[in-house]
mmCIF file of C-alpha atoms in Angstrom:
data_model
loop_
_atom_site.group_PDB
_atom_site.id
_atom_site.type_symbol
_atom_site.label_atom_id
_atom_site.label_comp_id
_atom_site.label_asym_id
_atom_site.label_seq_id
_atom_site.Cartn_x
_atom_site.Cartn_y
_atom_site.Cartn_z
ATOM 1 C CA UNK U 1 75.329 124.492 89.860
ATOM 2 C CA UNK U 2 76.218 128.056 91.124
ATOM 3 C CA UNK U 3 77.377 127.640 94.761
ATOM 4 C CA UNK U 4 79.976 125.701 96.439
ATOM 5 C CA UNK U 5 80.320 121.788 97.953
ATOM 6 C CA UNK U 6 82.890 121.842 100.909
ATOM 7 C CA UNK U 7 83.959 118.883 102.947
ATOM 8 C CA UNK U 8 84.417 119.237 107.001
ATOM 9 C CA UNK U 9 85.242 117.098 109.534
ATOM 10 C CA UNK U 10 83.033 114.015 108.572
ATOM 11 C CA UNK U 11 80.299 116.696 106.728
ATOM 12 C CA UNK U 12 79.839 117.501 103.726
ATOM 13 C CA UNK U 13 77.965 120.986 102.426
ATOM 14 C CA UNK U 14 76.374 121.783 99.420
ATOM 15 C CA UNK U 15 74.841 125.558 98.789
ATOM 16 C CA UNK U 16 73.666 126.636 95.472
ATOM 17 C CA UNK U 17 73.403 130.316 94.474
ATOM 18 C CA UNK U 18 70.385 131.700 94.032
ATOM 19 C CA UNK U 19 68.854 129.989 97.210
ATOM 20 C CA UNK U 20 65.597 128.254 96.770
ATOM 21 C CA UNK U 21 66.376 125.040 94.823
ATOM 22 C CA UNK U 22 66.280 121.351 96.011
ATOM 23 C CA UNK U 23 69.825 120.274 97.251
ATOM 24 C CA UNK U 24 70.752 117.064 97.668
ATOM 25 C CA UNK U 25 73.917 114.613 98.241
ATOM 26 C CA UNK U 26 75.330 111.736 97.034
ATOM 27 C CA UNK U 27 78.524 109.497 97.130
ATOM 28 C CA UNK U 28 79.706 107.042 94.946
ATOM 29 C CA UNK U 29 82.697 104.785 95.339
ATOM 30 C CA UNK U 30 83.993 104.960 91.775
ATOM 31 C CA UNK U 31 82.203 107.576 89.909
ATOM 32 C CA UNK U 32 79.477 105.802 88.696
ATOM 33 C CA UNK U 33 77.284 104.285 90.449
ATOM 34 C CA UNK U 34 75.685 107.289 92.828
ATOM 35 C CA UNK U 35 73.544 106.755 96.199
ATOM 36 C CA UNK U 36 72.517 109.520 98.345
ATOM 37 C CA UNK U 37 73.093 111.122 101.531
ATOM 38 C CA UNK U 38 70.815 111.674 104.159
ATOM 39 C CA UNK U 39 70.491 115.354 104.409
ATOM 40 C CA UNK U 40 69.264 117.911 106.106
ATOM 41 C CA UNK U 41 67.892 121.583 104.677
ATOM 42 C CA UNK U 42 67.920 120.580 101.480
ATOM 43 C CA UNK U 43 65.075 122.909 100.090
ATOM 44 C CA UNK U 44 66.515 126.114 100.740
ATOM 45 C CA UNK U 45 69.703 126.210 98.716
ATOM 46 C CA UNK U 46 72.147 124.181 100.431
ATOM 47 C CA UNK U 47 72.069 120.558 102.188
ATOM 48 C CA UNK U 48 74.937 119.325 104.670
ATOM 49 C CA UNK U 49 75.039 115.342 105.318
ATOM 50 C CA UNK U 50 77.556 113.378 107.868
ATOM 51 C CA UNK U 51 79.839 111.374 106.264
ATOM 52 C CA UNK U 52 80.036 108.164 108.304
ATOM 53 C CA UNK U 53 80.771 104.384 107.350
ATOM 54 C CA UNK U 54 82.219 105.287 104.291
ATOM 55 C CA UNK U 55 84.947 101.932 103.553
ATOM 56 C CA UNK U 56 89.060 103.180 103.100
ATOM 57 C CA UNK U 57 89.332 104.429 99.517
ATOM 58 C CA UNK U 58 88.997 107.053 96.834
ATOM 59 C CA UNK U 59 85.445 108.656 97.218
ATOM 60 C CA UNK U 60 83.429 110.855 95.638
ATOM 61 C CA UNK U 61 80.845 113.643 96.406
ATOM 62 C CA UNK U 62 78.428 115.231 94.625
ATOM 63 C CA UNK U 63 75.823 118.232 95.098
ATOM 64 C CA UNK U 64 73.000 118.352 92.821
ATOM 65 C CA UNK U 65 70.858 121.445 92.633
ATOM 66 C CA UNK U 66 67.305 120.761 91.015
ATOM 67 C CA UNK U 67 65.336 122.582 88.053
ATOM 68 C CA UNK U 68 63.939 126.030 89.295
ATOM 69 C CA UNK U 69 62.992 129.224 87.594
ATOM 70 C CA UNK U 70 66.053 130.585 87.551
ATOM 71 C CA UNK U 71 68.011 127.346 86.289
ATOM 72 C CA UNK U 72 66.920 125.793 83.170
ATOM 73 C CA UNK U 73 68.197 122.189 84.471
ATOM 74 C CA UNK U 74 69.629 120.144 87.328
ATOM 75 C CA UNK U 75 73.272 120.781 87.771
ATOM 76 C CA UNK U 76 75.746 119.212 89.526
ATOM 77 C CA UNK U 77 79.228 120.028 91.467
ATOM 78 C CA UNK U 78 81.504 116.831 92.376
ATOM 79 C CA UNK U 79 84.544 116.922 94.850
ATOM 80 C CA UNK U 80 86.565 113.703 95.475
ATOM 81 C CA UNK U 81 87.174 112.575 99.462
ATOM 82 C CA UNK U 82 90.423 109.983 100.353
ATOM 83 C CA UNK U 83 89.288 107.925 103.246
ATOM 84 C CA UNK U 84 91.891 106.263 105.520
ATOM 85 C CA UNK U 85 90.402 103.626 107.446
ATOM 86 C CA UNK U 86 93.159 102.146 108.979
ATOM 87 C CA UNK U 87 90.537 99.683 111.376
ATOM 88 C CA UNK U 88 88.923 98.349 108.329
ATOM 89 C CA UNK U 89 92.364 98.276 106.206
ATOM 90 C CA UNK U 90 94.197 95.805 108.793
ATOM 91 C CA UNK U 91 90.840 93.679 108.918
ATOM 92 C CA UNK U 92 92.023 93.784 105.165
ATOM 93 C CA UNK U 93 95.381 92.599 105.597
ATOM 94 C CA UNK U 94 94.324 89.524 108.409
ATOM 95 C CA UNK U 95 91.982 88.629 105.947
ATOM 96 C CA UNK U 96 94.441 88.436 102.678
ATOM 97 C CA UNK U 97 97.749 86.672 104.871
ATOM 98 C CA UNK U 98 95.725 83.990 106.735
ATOM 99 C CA UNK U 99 95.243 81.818 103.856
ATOM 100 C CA UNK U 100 99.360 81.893 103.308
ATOM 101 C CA UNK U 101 100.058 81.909 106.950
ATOM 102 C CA UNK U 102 98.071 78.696 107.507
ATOM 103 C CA UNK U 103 99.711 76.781 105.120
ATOM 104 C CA UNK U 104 103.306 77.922 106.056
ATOM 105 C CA UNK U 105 102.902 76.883 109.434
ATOM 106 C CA UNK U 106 101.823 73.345 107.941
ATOM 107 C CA UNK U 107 104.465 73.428 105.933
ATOM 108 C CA UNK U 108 107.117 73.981 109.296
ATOM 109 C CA UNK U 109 104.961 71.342 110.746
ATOM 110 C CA UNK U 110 105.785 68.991 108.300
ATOM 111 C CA UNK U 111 109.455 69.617 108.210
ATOM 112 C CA UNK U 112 109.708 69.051 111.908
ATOM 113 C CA UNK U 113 108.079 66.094 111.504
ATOM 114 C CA UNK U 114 110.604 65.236 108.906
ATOM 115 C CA UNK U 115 107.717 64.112 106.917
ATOM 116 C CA UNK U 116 108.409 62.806 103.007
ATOM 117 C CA UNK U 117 109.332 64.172 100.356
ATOM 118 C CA UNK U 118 105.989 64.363 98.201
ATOM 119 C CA UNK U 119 104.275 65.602 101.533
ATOM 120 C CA UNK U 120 106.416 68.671 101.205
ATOM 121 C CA UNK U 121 106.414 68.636 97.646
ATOM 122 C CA UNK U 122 102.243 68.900 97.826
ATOM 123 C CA UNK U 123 102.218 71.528 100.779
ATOM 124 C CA UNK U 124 104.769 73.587 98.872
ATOM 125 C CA UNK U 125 102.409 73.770 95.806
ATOM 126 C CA UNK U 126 99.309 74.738 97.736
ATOM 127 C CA UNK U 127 101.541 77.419 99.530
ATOM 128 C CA UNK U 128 103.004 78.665 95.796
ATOM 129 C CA UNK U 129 98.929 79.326 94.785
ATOM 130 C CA UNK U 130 97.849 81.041 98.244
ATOM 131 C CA UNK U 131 100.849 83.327 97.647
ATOM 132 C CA UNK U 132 99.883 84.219 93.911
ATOM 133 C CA UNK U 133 96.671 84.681 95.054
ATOM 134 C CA UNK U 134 98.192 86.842 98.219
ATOM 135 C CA UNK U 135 99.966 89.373 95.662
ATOM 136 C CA UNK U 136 96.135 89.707 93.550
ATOM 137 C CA UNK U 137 94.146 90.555 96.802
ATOM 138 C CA UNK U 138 96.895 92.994 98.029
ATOM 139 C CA UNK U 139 96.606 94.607 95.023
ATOM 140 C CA UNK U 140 92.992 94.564 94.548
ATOM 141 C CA UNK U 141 91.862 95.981 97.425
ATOM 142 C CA UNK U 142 91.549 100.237 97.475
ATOM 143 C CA UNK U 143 91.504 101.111 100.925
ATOM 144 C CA UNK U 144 95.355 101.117 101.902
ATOM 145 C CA UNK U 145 95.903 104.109 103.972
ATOM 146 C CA UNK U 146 98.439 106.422 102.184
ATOM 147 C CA UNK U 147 101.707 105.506 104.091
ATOM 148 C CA UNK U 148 101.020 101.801 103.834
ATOM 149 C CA UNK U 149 100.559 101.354 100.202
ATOM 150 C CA UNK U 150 103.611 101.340 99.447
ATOM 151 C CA UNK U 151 104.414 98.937 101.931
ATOM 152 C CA UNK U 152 101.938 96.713 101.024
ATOM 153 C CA UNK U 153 103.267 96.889 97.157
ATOM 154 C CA UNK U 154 106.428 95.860 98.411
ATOM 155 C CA UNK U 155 104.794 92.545 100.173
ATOM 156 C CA UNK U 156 102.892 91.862 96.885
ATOM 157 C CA UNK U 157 106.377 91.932 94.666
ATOM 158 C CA UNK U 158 107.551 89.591 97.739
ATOM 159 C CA UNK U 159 104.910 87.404 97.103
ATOM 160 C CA UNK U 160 105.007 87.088 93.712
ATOM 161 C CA UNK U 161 109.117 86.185 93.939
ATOM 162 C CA UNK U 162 108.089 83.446 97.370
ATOM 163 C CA UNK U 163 105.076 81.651 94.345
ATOM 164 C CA UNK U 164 107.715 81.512 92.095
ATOM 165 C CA UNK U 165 110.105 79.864 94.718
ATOM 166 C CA UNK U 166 107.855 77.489 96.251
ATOM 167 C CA UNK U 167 106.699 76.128 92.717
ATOM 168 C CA UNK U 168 110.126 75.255 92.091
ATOM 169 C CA UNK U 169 110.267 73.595 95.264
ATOM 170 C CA UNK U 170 107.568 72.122 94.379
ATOM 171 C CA UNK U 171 109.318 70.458 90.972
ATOM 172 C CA UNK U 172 112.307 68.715 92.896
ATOM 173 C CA UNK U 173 113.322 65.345 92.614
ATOM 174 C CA UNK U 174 115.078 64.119 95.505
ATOM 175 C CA UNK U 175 115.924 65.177 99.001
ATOM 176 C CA UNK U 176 119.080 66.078 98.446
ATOM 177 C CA UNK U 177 117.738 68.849 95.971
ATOM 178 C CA UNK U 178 115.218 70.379 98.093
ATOM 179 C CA UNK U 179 117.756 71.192 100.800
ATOM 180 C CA UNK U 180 120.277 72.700 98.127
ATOM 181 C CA UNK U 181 116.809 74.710 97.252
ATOM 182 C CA UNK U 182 116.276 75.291 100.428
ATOM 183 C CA UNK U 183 119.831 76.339 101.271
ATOM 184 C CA UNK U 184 119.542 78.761 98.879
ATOM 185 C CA UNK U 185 116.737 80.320 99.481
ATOM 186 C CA UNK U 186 117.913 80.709 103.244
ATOM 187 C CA UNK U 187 120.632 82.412 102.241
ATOM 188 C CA UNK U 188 118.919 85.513 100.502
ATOM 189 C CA UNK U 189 117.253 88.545 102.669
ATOM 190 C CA UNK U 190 113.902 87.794 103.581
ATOM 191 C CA UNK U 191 112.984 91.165 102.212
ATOM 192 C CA UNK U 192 108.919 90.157 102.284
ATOM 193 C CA UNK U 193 109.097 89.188 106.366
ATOM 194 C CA UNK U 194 110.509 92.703 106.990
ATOM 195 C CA UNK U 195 107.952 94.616 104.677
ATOM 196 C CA UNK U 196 105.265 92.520 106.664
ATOM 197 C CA UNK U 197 107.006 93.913 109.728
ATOM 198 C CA UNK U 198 106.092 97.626 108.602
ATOM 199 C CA UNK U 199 103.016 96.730 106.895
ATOM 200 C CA UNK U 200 101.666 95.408 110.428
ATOM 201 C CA UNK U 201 103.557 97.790 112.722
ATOM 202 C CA UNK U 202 101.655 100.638 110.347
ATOM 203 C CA UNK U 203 98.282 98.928 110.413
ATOM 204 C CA UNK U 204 98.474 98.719 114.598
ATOM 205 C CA UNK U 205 98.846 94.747 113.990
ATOM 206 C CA UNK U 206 100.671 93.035 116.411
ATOM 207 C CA UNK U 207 103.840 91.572 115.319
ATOM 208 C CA UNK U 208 104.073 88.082 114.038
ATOM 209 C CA UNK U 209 107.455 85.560 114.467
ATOM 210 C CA UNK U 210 106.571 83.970 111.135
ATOM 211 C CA UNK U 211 105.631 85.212 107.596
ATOM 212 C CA UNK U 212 103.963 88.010 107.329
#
């Protein structure tokens, strides 16, 4: 393709030297699996398209110009687009924490309700697998904004260490052991609370008094 593809303000342009051929656009999410984009002028050698609702990641755009006397075969000229949807990203986040959250505030609830020790020992093991799974979503999903990544790698590490904490909690044997445990763990920076601090002050989240 003999031309140029140049991205605006949510529109893309594709123009393809010598003017004449079919233009059209496409986007695709990961390189390989392509759908198109409604365009406009696309017979006369170049085809713009608005780029709207595309979802907080790594994008990319293609222009292909179609067979014509003058080229022997389609041809094709890709440019990659970074998307930050922050709106969509802390829908993200809401979505990933409220699993965890849930079952931390049971867990306070049982402790003020100086419930037993197997109660805790049980809630402390559900709260040890919604944190491992915490650390996979953060990590799965694409669409962190730039300056929050980061951030939210920071809160998956976090997580990660809390799992590992609350399945030992998890493994104690008496009452007396769970509040050295306990102790212990109170005692050490709460380095995940403050990266959820940034993570939601970043996202536009309001802040939250417990974890994240």
């Amino acid at each position: 393709m003999t031309g140029s593809l140049s991205i605006e303000f949510r529109r893309v342009t594709a123009t393809v030297t010598p003017a004449g051929g079919a233009v059209t656009l496409e986007k695709s999410p990961d390189g390989t699996t392509w759908t198109p984009l409604p365009t406009s002028a696309g017979t006369t050698g170049a085809a713009t398209a608005k780029l709207s609702g595309l979802a907080g990641g790594t994008w990319r755009i293609r222009g292909i110009s179609a067979q014509t006397e003058t080229a022997s075969a389609p041809s094709a000229m890709e440019v990659t687009l970074v998307v930050e949807d922050y709106k969509s990203a802390g829908a993200k986040y809401l979505a990933i924490v409220a699993k965890p959250n849930k079952a931390i505030d049971k867990l306070n609830s049982l402790l003020d309700a100086n419930a037993s020790l197997t109660s805790l020992k049980e809630q402390v093991a559900v709260l040890s697998a919604d944190m491992t799974q915490e650390a996979k979503d953060f990590r799965a999903y694409t669409g962190w904004p730039r300056a929050v990544a980061p951030v939210i790698e920071e809160l998956a590490k976090a997580s990660v260490v809390d799992a590992d904490y609350f399945h030992l909690m998890s493994q104690v044997r008496s009452i007396d052991e769970w509040n050295q445990q306990q102790a212990e763990a109170n005692a050490n920076s709460d380095s995940e609370g403050a990266a959820a601090a940034r993570a939601r002050d970043l996202l536009g989240l309001p802040k939250r008094d417990l974890h994240p």
